[in-house]
PDB file of C-alpha atoms in Angstrom:
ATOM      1  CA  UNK A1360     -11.976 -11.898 -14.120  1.00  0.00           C
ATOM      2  CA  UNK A1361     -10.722  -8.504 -14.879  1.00  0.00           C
ATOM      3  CA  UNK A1362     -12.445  -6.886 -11.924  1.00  0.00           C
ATOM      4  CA  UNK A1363     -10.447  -9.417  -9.616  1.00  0.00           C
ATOM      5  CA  UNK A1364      -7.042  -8.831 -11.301  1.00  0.00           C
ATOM      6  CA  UNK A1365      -7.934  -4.870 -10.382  1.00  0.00           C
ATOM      7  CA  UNK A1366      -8.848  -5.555  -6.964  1.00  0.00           C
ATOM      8  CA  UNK A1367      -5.722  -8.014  -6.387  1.00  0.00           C
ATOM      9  CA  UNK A1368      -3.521  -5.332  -7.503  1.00  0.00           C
ATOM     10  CA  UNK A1369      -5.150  -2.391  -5.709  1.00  0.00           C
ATOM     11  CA  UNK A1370      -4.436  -4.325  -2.286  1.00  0.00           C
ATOM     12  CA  UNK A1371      -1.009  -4.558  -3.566  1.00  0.00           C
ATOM     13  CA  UNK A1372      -0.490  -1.095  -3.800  1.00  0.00           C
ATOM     14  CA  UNK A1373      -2.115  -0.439  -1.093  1.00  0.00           C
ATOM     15  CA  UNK A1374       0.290  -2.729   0.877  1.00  0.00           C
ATOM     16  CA  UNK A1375       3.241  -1.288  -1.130  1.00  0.00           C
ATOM     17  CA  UNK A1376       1.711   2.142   0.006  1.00  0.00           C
ATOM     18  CA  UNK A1377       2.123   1.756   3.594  1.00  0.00           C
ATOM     19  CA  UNK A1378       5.860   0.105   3.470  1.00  0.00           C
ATOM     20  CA  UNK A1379       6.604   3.413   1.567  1.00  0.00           C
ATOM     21  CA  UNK A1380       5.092   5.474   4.886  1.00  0.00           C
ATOM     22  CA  UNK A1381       7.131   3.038   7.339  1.00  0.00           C
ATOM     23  CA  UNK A1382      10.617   3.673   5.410  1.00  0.00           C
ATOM     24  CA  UNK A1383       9.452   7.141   4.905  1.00  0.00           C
ATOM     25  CA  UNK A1384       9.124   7.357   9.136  1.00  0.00           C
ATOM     26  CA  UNK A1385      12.031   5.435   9.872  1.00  0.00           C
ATOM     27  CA  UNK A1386      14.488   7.842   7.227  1.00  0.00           C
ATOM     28  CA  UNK A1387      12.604  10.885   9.386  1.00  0.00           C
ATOM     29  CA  UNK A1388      14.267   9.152  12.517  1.00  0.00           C
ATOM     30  CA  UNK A1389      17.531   9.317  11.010  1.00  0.00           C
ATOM     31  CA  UNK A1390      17.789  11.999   9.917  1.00  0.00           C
ATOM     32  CA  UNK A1391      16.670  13.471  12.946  1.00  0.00           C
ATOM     33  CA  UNK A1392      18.040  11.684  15.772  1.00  0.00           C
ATOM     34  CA  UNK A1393      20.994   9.330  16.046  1.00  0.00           C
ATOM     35  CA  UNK A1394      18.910   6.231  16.947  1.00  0.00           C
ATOM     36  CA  UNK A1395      18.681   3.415  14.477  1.00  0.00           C
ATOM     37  CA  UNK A1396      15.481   1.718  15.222  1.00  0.00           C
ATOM     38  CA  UNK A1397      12.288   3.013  16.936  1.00  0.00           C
ATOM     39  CA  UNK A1398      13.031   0.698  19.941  1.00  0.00           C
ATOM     40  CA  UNK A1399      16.158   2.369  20.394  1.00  0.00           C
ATOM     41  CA  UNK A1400      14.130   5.613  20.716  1.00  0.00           C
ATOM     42  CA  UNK A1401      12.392   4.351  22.968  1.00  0.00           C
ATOM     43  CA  UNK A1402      14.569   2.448  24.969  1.00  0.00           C
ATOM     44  CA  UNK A1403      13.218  -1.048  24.690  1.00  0.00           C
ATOM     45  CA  UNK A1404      14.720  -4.566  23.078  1.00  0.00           C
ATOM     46  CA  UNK A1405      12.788  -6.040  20.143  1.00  0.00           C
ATOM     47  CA  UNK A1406      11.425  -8.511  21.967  1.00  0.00           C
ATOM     48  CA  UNK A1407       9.556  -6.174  24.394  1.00  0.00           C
ATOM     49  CA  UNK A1408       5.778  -6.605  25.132  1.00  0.00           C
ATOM     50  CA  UNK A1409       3.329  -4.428  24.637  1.00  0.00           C
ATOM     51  CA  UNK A1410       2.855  -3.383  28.002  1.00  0.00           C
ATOM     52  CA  UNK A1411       6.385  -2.456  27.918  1.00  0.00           C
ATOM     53  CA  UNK A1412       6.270  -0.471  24.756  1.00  0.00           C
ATOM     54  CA  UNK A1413       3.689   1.805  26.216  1.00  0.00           C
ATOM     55  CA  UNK A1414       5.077   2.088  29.716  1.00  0.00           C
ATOM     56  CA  UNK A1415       8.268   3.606  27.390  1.00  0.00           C
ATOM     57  CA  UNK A1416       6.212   5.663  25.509  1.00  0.00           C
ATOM     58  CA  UNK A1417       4.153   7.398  28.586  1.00  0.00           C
ATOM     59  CA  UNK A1418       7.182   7.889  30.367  1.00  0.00           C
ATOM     60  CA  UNK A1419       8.655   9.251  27.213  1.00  0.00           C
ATOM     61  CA  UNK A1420       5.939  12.255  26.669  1.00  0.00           C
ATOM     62  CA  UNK A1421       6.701  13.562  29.864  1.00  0.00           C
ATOM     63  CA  UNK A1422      10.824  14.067  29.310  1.00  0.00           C
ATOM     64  CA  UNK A1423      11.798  17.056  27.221  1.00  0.00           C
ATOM     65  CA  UNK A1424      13.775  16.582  23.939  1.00  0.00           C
ATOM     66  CA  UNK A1425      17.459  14.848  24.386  1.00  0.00           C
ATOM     67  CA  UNK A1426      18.120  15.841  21.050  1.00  0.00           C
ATOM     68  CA  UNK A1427      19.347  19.434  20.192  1.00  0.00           C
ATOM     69  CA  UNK A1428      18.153  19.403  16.577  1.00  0.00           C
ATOM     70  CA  UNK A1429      14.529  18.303  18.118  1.00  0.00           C
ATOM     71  CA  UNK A1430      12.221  20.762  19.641  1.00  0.00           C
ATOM     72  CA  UNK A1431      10.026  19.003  22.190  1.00  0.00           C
ATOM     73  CA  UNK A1432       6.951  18.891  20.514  1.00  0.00           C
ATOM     74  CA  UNK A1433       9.095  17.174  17.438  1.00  0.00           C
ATOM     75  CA  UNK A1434      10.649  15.131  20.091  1.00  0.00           C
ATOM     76  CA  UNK A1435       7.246  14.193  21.037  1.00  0.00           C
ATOM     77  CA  UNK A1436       5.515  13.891  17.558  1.00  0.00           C
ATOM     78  CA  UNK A1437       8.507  11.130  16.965  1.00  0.00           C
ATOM     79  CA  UNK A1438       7.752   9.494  20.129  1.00  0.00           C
ATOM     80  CA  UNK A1439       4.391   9.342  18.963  1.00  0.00           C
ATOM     81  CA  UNK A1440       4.976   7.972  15.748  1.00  0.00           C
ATOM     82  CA  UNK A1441       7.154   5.400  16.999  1.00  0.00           C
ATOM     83  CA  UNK A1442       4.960   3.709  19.528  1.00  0.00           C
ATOM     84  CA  UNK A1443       2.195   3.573  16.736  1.00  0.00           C
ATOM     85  CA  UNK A1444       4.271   1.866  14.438  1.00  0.00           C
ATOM     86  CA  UNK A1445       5.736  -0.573  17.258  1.00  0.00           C
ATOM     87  CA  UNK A1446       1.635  -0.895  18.592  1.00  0.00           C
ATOM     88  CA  UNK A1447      -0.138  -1.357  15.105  1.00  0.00           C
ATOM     89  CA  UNK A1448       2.679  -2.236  12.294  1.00  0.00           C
ATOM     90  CA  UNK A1449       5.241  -3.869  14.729  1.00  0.00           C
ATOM     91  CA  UNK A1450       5.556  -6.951  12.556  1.00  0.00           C
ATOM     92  CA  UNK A1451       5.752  -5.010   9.284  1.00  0.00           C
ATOM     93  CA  UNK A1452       8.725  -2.714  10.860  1.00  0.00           C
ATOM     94  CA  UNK A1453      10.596  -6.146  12.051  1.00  0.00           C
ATOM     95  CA  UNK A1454      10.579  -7.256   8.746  1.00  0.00           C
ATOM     96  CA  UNK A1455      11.995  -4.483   7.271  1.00  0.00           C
ATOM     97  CA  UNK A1456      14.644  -4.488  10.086  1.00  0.00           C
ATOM     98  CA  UNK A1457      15.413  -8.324   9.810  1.00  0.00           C
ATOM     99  CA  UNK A1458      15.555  -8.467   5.839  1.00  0.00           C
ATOM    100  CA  UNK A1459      16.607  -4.866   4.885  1.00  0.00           C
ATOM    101  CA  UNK A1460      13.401  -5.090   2.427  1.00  0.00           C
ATOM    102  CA  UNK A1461      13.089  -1.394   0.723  1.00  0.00           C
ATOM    103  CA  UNK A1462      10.164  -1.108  -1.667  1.00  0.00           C
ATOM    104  CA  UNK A1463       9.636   1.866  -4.162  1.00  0.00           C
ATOM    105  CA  UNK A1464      11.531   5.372  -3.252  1.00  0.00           C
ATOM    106  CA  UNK A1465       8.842   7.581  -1.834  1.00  0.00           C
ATOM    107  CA  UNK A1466       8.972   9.978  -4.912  1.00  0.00           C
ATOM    108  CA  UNK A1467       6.623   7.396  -6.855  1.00  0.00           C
ATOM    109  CA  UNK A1468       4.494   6.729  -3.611  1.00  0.00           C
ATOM    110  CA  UNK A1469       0.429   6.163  -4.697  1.00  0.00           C
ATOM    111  CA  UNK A1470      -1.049   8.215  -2.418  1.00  0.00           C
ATOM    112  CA  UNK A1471      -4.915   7.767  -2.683  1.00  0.00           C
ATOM    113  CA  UNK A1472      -5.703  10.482  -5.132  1.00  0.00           C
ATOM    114  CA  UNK A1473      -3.045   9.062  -7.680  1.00  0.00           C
ATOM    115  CA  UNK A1474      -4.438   5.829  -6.768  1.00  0.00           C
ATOM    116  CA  UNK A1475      -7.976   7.127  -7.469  1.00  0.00           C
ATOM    117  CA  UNK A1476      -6.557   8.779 -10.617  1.00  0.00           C
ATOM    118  CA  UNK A1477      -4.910   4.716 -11.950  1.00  0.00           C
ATOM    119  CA  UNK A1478      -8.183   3.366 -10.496  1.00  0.00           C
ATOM    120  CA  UNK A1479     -10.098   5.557 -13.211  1.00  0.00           C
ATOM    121  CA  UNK A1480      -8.111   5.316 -16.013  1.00  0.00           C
ATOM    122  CA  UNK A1481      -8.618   1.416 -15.845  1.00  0.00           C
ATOM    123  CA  UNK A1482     -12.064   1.456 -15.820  1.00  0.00           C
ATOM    124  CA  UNK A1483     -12.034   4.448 -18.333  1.00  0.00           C
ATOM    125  CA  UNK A1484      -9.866   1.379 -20.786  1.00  0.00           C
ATOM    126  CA  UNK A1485     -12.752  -1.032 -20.457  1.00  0.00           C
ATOM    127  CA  UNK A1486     -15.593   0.962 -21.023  1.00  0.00           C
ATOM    128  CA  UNK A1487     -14.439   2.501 -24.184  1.00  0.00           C
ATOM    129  CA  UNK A1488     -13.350  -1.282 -25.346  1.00  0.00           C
ATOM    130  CA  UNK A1489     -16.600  -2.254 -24.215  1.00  0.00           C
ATOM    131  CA  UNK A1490     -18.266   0.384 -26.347  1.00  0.00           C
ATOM    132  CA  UNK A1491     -16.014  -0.173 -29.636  1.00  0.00           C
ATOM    133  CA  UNK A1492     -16.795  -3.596 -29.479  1.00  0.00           C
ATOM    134  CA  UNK A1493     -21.044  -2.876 -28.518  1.00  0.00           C
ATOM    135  CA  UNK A1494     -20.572  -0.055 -31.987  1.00  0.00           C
ATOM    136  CA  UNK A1495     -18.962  -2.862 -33.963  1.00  0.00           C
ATOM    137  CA  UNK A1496     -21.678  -5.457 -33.288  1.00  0.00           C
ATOM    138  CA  UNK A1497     -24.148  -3.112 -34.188  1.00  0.00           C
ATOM    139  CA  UNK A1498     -23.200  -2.134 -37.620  1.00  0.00           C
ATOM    140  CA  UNK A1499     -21.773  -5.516 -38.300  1.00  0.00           C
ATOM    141  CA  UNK A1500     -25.853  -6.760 -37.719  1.00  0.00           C
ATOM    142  CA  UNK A1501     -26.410  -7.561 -40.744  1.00  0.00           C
ATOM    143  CA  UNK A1502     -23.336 -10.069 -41.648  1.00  0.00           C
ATOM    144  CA  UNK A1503     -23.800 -12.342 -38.408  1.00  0.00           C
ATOM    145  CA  UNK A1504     -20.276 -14.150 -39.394  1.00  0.00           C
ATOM    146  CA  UNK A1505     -18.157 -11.061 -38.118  1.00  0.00           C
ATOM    147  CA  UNK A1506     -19.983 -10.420 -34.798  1.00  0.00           C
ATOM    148  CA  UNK A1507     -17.771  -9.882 -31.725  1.00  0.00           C
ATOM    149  CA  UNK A1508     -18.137 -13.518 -29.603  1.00  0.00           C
ATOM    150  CA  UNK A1509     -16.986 -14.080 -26.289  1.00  0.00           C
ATOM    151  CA  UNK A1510     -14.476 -16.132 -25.140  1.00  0.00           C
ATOM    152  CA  UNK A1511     -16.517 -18.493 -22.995  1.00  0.00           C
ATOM    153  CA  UNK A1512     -19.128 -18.857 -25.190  1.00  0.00           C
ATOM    154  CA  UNK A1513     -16.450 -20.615 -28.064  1.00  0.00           C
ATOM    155  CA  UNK A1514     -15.130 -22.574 -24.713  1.00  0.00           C
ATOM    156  CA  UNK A1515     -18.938 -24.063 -24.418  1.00  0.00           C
ATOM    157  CA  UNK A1516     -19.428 -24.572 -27.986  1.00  0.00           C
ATOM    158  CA  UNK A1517     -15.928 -26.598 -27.950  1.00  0.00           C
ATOM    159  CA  UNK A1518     -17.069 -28.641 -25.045  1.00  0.00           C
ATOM    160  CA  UNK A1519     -20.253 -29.144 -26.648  1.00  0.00           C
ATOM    161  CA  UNK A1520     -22.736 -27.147 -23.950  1.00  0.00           C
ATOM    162  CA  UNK A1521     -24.095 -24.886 -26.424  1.00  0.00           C
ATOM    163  CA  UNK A1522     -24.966 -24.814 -29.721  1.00  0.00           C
TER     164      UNK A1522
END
């Protein structure tokens, strides 16, 4: 039960994790251009297909930078980084458009090694619970009336399963 309550939450931050890197790529295109939205960098509606998003984005990489405060290989790294987020995370980015949803601020982002780091501390918790309570049974052999029992084991004797 425990393991799944990890896992669950692990996905979650995992998910939280990568609407932290779209809001993290969409304050880098303000503050570096004076678009609003990725489509507006590239010159497309919302609605545009994906045919049209890329026919943007080619025709994009060959212009050089409009922006003054861009260099053209910036100009083109944000290009870049805009037609992967409208190709792969397109429906993620609308919903942050449409609903104005903001997780965390990126200064607490889990990157993986913090993740790692949370991930190991966990399982660090249980096994030295796990051990306390293994110690305690074993010097508590003799006087059977204070062992450790599980949970499920008083559930069965309750129900009448086992004796």
């Amino acid at each position: 039960m425990n393991f799944l309550f990890i896992l669950l939450n692990l996905i979650n931050c995992y998910r939280i994790n990568e609407m932290i890197n779209l809001k993290y790529k969409i304050k880098e295109l303000h503050s570096k251009t004076d678009c609003k939205t990725f489509y507006e960098l590239l010159g497309i509606s919302e609605l545009s297909s994906g045919e049209k998003i890329y026919k943007s984005y080619k025709s994009l990489l060959k212009t050089p930078s409009p922006y003054p405060s861009l260099t053209n290989k910036e100009y083109r790294d944000l290009v870049i980084t805009a037609y992967k987020i409208l190709k792969n995370d397109k429906v993620k980015y609308d919903m942050l458009l449409k609903d104005k949803i903001y997780y965390l601020d990126e200064s607490i982002e889990l990157t993986i090694p913090k993740l790692v780091w949370v991930i190991f501390s966990v399982i660090l918790v249980i096994l030295t619970d796990f051990i306390i309570c293994l110690i305690r049974s074993i010097n508590n052999k003799n006087n059977k009336k204070h062992l450790p029992e599980m949970v499920i084991k008083k559930i069965f004797r309750k129900l009448k399963i086992v004796k």
